[in-house]
Tab-separated table of C-alpha atoms and ligand atoms in Angstrom:
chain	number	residue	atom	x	y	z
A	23	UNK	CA	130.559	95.599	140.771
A	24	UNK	CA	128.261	95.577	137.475
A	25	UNK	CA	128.606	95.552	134.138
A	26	UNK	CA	126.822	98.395	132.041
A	27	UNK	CA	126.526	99.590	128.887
A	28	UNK	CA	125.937	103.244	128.458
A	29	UNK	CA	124.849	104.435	125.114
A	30	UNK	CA	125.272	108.175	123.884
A	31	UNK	CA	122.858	109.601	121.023
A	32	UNK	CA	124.273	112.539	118.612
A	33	UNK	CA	123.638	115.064	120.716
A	34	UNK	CA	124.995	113.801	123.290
A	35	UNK	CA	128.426	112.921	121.347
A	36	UNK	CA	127.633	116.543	118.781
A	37	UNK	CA	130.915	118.369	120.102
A	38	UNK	CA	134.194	118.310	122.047
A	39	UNK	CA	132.689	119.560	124.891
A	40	UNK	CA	129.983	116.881	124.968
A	41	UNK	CA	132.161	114.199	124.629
A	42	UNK	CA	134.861	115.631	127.030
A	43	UNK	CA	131.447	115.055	129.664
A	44	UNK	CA	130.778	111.559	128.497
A	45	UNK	CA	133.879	110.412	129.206
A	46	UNK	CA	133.786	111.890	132.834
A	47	UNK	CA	130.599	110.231	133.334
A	48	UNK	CA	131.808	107.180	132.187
A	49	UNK	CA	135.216	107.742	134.656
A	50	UNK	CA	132.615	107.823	137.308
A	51	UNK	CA	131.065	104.679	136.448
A	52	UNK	CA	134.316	103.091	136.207
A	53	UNK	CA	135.880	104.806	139.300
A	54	UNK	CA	133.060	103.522	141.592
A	55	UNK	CA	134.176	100.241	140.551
A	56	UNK	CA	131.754	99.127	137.624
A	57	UNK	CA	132.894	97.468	133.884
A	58	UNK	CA	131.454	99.568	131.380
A	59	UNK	CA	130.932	99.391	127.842
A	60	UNK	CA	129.993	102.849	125.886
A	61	UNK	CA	128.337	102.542	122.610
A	62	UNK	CA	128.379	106.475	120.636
A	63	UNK	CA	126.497	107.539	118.229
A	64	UNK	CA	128.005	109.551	115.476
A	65	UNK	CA	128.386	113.135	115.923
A	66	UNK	CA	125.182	115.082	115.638
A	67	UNK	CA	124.115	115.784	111.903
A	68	UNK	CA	127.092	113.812	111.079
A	69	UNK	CA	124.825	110.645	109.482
A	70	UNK	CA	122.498	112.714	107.673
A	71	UNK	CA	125.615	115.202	106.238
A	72	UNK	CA	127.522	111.902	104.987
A	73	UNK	CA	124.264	110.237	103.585
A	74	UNK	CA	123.844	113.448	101.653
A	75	UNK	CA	127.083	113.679	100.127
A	76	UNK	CA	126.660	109.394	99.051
A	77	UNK	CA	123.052	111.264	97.383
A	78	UNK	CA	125.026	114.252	96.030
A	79	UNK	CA	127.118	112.213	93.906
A	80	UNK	CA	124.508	109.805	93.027
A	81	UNK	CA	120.661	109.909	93.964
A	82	UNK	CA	120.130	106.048	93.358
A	83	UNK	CA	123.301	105.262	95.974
A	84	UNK	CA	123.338	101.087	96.081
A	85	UNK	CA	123.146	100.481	99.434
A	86	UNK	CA	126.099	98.900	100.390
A	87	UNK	CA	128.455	101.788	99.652
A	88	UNK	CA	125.883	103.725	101.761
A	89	UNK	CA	126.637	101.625	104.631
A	90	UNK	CA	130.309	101.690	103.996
A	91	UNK	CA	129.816	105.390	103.954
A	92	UNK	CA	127.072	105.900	106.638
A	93	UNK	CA	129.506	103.877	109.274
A	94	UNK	CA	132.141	105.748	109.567
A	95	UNK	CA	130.550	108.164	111.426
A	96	UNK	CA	130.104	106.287	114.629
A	97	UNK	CA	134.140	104.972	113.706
A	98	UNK	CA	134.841	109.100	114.628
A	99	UNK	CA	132.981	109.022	117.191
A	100	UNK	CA	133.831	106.382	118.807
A	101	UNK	CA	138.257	107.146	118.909
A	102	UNK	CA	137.456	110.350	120.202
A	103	UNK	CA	135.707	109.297	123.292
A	104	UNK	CA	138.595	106.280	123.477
A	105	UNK	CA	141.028	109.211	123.513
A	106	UNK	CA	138.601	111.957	126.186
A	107	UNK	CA	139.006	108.109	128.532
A	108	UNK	CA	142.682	108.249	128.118
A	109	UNK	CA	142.690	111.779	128.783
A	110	UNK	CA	140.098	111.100	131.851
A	111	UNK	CA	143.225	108.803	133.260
A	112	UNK	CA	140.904	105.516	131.838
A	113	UNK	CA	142.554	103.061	130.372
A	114	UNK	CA	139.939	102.546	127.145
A	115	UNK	CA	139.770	100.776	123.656
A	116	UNK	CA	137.556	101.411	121.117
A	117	UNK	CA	136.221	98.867	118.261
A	118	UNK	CA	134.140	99.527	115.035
A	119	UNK	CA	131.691	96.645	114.946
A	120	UNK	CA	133.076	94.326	112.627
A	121	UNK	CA	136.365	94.153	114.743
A	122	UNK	CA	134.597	93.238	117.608
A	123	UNK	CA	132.658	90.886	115.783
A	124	UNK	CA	129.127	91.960	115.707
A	125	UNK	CA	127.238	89.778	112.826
A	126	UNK	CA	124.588	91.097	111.184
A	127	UNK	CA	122.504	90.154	107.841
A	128	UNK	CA	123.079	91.583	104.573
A	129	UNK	CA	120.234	93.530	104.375
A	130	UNK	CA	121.829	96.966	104.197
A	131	UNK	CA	120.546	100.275	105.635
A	132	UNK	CA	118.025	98.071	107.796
A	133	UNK	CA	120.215	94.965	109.080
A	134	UNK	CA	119.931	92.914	111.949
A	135	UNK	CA	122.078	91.885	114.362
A	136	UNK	CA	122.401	87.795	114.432
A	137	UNK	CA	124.962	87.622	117.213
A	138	UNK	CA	127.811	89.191	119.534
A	139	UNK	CA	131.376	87.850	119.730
A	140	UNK	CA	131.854	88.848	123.600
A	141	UNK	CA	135.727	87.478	124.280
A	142	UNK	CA	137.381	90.753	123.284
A	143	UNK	CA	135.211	92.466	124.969
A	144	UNK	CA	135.624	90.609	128.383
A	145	UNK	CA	139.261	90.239	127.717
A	146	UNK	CA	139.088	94.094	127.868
A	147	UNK	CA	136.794	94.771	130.892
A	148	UNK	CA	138.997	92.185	132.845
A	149	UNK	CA	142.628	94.102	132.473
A	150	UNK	CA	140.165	97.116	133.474
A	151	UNK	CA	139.514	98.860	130.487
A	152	UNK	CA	136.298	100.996	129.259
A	153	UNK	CA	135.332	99.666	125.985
A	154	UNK	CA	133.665	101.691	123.313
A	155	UNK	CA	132.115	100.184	120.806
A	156	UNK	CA	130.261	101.737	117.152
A	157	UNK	CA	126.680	101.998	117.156
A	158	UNK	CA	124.669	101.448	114.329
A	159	UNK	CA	126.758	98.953	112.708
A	160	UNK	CA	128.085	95.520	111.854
A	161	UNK	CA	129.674	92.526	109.209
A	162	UNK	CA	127.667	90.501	107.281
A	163	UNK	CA	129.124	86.969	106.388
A	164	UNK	CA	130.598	88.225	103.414
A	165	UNK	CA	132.644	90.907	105.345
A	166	UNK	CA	130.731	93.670	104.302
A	167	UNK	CA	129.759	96.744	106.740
A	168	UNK	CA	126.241	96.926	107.122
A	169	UNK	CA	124.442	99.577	109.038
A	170	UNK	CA	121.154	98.803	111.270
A	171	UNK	CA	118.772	101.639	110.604
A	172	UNK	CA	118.540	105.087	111.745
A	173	UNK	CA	118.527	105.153	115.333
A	174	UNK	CA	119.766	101.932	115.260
A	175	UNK	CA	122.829	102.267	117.862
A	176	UNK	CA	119.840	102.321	120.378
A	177	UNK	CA	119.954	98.663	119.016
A	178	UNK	CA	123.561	98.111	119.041
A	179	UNK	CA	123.416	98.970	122.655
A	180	UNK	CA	120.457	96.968	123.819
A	181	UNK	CA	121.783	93.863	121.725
A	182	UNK	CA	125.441	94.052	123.696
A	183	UNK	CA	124.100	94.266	126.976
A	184	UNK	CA	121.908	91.361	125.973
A	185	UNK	CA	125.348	89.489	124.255
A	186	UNK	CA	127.350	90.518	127.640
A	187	UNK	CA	124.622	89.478	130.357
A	188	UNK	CA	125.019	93.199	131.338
A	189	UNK	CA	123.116	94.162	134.319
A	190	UNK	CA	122.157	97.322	133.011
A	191	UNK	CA	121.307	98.906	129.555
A	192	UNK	CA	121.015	102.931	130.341
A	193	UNK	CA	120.547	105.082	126.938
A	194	UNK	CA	121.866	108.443	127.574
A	195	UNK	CA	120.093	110.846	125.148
A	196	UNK	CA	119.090	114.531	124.979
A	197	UNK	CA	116.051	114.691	126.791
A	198	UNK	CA	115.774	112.906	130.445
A	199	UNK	CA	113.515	110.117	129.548
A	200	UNK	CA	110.589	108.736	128.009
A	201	UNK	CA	107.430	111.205	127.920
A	202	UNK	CA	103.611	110.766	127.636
A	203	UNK	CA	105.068	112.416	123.720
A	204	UNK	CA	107.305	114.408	122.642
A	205	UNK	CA	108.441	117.272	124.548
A	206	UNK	CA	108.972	118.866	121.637
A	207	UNK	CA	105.917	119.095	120.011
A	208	UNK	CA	103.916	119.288	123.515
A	209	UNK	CA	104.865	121.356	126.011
A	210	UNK	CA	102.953	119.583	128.541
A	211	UNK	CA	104.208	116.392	128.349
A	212	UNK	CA	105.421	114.438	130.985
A	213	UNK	CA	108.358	112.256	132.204
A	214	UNK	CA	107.275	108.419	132.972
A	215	UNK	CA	109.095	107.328	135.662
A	216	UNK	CA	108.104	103.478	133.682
A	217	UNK	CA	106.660	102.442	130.994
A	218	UNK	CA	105.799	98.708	130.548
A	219	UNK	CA	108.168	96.788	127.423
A	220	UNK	CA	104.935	96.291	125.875
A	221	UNK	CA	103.714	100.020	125.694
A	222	UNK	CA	107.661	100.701	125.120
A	223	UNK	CA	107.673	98.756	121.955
A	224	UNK	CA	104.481	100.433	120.490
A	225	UNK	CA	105.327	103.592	121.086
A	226	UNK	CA	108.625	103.162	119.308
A	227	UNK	CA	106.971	100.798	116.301
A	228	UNK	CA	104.611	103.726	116.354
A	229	UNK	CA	107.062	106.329	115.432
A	230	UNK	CA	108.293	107.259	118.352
A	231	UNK	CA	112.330	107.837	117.706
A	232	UNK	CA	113.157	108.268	121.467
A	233	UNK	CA	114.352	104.311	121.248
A	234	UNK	CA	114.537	102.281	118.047
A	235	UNK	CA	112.006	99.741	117.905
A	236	UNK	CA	114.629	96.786	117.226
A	237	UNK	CA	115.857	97.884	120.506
A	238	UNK	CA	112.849	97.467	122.613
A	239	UNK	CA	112.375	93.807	121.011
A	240	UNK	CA	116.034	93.050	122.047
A	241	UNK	CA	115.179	94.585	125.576
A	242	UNK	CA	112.122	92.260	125.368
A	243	UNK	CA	113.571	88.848	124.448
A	244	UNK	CA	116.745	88.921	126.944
A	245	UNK	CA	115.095	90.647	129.706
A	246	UNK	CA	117.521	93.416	129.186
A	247	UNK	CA	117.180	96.108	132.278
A	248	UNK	CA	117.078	99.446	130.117
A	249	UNK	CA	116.679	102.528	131.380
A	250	UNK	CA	116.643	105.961	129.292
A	251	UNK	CA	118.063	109.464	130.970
A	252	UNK	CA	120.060	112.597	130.031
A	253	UNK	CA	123.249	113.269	128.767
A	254	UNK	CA	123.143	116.898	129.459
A	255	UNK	CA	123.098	116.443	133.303
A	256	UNK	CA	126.389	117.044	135.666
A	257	UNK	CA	128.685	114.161	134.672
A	258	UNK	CA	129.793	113.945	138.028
A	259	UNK	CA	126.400	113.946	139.364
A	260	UNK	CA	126.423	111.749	142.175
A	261	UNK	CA	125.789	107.833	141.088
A	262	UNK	CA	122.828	106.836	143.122
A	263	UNK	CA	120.842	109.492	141.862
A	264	UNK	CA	121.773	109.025	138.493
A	265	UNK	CA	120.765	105.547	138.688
A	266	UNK	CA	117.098	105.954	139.688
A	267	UNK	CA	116.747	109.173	136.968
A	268	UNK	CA	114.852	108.694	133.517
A	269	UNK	CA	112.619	106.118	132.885
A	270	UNK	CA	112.611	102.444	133.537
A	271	UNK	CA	111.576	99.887	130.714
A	272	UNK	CA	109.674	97.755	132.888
A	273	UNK	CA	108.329	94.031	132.590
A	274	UNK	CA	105.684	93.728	134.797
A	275	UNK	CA	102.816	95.958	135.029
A	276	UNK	CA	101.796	97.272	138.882
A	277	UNK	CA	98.718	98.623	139.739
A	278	UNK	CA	99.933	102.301	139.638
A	279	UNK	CA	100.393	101.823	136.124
A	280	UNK	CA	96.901	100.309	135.332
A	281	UNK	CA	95.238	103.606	136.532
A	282	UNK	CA	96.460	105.095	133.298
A	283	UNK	CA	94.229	104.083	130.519
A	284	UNK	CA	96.392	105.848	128.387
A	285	UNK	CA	100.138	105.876	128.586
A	286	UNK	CA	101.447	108.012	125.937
A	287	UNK	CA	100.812	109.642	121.955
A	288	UNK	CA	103.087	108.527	119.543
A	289	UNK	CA	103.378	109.690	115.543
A	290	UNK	CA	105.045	109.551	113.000
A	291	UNK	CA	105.147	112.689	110.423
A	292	UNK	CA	106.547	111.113	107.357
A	293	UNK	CA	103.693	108.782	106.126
A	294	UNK	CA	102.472	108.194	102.332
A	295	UNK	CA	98.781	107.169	101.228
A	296	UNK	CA	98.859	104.996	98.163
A	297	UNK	CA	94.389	103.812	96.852
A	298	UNK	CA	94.244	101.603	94.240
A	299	UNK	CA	90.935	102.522	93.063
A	300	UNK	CA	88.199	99.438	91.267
A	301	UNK	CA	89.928	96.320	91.420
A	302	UNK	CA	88.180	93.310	90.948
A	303	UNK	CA	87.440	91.765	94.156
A	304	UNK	CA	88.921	88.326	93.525
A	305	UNK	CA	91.392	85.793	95.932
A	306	UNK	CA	94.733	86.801	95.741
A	307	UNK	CA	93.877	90.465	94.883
A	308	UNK	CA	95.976	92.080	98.187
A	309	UNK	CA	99.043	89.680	97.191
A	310	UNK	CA	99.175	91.244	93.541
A	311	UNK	CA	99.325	94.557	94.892
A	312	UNK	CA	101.240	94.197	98.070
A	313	UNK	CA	103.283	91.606	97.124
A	314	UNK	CA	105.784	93.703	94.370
A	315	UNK	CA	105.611	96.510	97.194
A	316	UNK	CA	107.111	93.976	99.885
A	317	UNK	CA	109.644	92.819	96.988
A	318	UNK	CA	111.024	96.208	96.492
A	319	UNK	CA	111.920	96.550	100.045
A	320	UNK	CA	109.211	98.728	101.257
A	321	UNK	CA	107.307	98.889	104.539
A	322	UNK	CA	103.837	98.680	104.258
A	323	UNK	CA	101.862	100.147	107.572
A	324	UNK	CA	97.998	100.050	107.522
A	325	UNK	CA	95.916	98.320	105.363
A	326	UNK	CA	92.402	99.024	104.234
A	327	UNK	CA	90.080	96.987	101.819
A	328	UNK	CA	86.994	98.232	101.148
A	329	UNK	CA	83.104	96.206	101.056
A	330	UNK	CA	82.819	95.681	97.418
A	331	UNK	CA	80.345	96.837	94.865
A	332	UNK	CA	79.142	94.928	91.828
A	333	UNK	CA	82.358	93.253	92.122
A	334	UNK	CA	85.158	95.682	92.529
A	335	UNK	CA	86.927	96.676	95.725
A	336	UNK	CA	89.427	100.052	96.818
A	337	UNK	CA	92.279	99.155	98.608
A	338	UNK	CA	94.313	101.812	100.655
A	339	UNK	CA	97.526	101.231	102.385
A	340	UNK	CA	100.387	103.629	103.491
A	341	UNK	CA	104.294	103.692	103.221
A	342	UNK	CA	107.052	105.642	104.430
A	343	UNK	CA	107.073	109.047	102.383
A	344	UNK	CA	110.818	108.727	101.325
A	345	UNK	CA	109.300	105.242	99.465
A	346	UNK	CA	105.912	106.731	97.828
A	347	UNK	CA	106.964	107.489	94.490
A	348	UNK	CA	108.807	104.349	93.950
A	349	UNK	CA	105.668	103.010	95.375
A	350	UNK	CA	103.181	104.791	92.979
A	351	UNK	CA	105.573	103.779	89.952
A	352	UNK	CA	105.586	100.751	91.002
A	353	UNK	CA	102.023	99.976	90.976
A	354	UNK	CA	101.498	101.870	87.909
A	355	UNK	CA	104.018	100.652	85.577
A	356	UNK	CA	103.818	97.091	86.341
A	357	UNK	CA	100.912	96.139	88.707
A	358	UNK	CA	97.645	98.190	87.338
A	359	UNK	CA	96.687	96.856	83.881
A	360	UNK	CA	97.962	93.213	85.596
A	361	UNK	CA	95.622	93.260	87.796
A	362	UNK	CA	92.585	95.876	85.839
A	363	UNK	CA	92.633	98.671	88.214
A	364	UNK	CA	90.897	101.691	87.556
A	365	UNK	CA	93.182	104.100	89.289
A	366	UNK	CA	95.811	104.006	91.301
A	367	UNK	CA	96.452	107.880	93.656
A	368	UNK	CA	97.563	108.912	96.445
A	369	UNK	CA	98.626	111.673	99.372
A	370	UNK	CA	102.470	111.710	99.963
A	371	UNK	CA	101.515	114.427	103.074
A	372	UNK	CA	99.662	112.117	105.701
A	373	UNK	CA	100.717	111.485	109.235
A	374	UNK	CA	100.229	108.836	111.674
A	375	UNK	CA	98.959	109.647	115.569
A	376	UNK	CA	98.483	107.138	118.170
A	377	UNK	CA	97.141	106.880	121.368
A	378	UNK	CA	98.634	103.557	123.402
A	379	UNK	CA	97.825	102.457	126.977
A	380	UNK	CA	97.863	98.683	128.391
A	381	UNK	CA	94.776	99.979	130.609
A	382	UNK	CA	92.775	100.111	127.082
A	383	UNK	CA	92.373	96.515	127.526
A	384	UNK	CA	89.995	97.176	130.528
A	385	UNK	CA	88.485	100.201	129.548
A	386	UNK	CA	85.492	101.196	126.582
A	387	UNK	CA	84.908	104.209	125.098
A	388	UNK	CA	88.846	105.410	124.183
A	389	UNK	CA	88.025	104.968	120.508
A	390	UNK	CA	85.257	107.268	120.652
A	391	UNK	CA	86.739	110.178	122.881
A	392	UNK	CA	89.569	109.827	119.942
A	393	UNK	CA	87.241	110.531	117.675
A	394	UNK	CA	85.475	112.839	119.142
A	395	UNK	CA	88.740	114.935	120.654
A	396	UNK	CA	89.401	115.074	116.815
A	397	UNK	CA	86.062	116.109	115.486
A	398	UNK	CA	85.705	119.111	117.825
A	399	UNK	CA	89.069	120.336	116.121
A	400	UNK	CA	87.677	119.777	112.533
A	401	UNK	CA	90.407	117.569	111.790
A	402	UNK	CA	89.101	114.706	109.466
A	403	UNK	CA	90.383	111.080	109.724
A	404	UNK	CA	91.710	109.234	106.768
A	405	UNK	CA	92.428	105.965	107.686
A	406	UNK	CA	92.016	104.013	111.572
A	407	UNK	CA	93.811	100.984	112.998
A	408	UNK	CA	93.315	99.549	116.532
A	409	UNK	CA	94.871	96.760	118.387
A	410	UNK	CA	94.413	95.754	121.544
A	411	UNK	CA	96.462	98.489	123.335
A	412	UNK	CA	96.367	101.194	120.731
A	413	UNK	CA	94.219	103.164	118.042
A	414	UNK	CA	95.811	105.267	115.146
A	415	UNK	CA	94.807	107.316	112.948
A	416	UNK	CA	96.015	108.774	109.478
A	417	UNK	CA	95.029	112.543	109.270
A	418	UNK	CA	96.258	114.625	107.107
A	419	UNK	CA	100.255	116.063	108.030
A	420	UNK	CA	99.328	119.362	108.070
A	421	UNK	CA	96.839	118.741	111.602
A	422	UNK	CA	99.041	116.419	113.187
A	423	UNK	CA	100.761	118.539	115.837
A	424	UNK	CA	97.438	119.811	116.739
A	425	UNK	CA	96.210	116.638	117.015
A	426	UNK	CA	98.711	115.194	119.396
A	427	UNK	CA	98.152	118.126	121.495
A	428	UNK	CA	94.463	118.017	121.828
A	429	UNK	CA	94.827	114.485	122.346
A	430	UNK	CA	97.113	114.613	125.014
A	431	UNK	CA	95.105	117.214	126.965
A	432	UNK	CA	91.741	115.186	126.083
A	433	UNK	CA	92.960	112.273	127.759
A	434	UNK	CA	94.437	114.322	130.375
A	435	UNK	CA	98.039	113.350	130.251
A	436	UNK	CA	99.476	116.591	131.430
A	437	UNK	CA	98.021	114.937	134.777
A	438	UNK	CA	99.526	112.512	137.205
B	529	ADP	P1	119.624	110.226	120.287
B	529	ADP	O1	120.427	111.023	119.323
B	529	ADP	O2	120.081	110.354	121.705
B	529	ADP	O3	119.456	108.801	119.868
B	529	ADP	P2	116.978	110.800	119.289
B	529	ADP	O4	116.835	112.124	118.622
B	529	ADP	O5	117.081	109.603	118.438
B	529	ADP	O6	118.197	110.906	120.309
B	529	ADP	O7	115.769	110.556	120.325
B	529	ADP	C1	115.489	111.506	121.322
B	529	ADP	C2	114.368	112.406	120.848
B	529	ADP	O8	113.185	111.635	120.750
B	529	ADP	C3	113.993	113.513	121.802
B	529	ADP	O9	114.806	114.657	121.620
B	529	ADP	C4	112.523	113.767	121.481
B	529	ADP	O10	112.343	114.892	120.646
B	529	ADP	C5	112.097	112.538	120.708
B	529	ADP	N1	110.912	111.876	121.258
B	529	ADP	C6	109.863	111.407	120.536
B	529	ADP	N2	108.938	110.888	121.317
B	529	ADP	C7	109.383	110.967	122.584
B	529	ADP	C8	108.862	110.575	123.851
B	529	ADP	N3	107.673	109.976	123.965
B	529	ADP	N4	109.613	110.814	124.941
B	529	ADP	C9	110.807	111.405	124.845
B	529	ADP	N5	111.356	111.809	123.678
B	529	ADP	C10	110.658	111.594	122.546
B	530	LIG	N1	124.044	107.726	113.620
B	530	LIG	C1	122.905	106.891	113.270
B	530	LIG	C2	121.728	107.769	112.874
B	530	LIG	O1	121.848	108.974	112.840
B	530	LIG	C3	122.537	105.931	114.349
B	530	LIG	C4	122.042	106.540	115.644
B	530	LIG	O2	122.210	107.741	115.885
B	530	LIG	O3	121.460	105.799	116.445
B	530	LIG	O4	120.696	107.263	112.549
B	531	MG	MG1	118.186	107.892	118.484
């Protein structure tokens, strides 16, 4: 007998049908004598519909009554699997997070988890029941409902299999594993049977939205087993072949896995260029500009500071899209004549690609073919980051697909 949490995305929750098949799968599970713990997503389209009613009635929403709004999605979701259980002839429970406990910060819309209460929860298991608990949510210490991100029951998932011990995280979603990119924008892609954690967690901080990267770190610190597969299988697919299907986070690399210099292509679409144009290059010049930007609750990705000449510098860094204009105002009502800056623009339409492969370590030359692959399609490259197992580069949105596809062929992914 095991212990595993399953974890069902909005697709794989987005009707009465669907979750009429999650809760046979999970019967199965349970019938072949395992303790499982489901954590749902909301219905599909349900977060974005409810976050666009909280906008409807007022664009600046404060962000706690977003969470208190955005939450009750997975609350939905989450009964009407309990009741497809009963139904199944399972005895099941459900719990929204902050009756379970799960303790998060109180930074809404993006909090983390701090920790797990896990006595319910084994009280449950032990008189046999399935438990199903929200995704994407928790309590701060003030009793507050606070939501962890978009994506983020991927998190809530990871983080109670890690809280439980579970022997298994699996992450049920609506395509049957982790590709070399996204299916959907390449057609060639290909399943992984693995991926190493590390790879894993740059994809995903890379844009990635097959796992959310707060996952992946959870998977990483407890040495949580997680595996990602389809929802949209047979549910009564027989077990043992269900439980070698998807792809396995792994935490080892094998030699297999070193042939591949290059492991997958990762983006992300929704990117924002911000220059702030002749500043004088002086210490402390990147806090004044960066450091309002960070106070305001904004993610800042890559960073560039230009050589300087006769003194003054151009600095170029990019933000999430939805953030640019409160970015740009930012900077230009109350950072620019601070600091003497000439100008401060920007490109609200840029996109992120990146290639990322642990066998980069060992091999030369992937920069270049980047480059090169890029060139030959005319695209021109804004902005380029490396680290040791991945290069990026911000191009401009309208190229990206075609970038990620030449790239993918380039490096010959398509290929085992
Ligand atoms: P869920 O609702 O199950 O959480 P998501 O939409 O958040 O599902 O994530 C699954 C989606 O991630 C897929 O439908 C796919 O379009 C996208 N995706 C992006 N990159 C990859 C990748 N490398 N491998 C697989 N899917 C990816
Ligand atoms: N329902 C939330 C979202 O749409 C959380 C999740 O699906 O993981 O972002
Ligand atoms: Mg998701």
């Amino acid at each position: 007998m095991a212990l595993i949490v399953h974890k069902y995305g909005g697709t794989s929750m987005g009707s009465v049908e669907r979750i009429q098949n999650v809760a046979k799968r999970v019967a199965k599970w349970m019938r072949a004598g395992h303790q499982v713990v489901v954590v749902p997503s909301a219905m599909s389209g349900e977060t974005n519909r409810l976050l666009g009613l909280a906008k409807d009635i007022n664009p600046d929403a404060n962000p706690r009554e977003l969470d208190q709004i955005a939450s009750t999605g997975e609350q939905v979701s989450s009964g009407l699997l309990a009741l497809a259980l009963l139904r199944e002839g399972i005895d099941a429970v459900s719990y929204a997070g902050w009756q379970v406990t799960v303790h998060t910060d109180s930074s809404f819309t993006k909090a983390r988890i701090k920790s797990i209460d896990d006595k319910k929860i084994l009280a449950d298991l032990n008189a046999g029941r399935a438990v199903v608990v929200t995704g994407f949510q928790g309590v701060d210490p003030h009793g507050n409902i606070t939501t962890l991100g978009r994506g983020g029951s991927d998190t809530s998932a990871v983080a109670m299999a890690a809280a439980l011990k579970a022997d298994e995280c699996l992450i049920y979603t609506d395509v049957d594993g982790v590709y070399t990119t996204d299916p959907r924008v390449c057609e060639d892609a290909r399943r992984l049977d693995k991926i190493t954690f590390e790879e894993m967690l740059e994809m995903a901080s890379l844009g990635s939205k097959v796992l959310q990267i707060r996952s992946v770190e959870f998977a990483g610190k407890y040495k949580v087993k997680t595996r990602v597969l389809s929802s949209l299988t047979d549910p009564l697919m027989p077990l043992d072949l269900e439980m070698k299907s998807g792809t396995l986070i792994t935490f080892e690399e094998d030699s297999t896995m070193e042939a591949a210099v290059i492991s997958g292509i990762a983006f992300a679409r929704d990117e924002a260029k911000i220059t702030v144009l002749g500043v004088p290059d002086r210490p402390g010049i990147a806090y004044q500009i960066l450091g309002p930007i960070a106070d305001a609750n904004i993610d800042v990705d890559i960073i560039i500071q230009n050589q300087s000449f006769e003194g003054k510098t151009d600095f170029t860094f990019t933000v999430p899209r939805a953030d640019y204009q409160k970015a740009l105002d930012l900077l230009k009502n109350n950072v620019q004549s601070h600091i003497g800056a000439k100008e401060i623009n920007g490109d609200p339409k840029v996109s992120k690609v990146s290639v990322v492969g642990v066998g980069m370590r060992s091999h030369v030359g992937i920069a270049s073919k980047m480059f090169r692959t890029l060139s030959e399609e005319g695209i021109n490259i804004l902005m380029i980051s490396t680290s040791e197992i991945k290069i990026s580069v911000v191009i401009d949105e309208k190229y990206m697909e075609l970038a990620v596809r030449a790239l993918h062929k380039a490096f010959e992914l398509d290929q085992k």
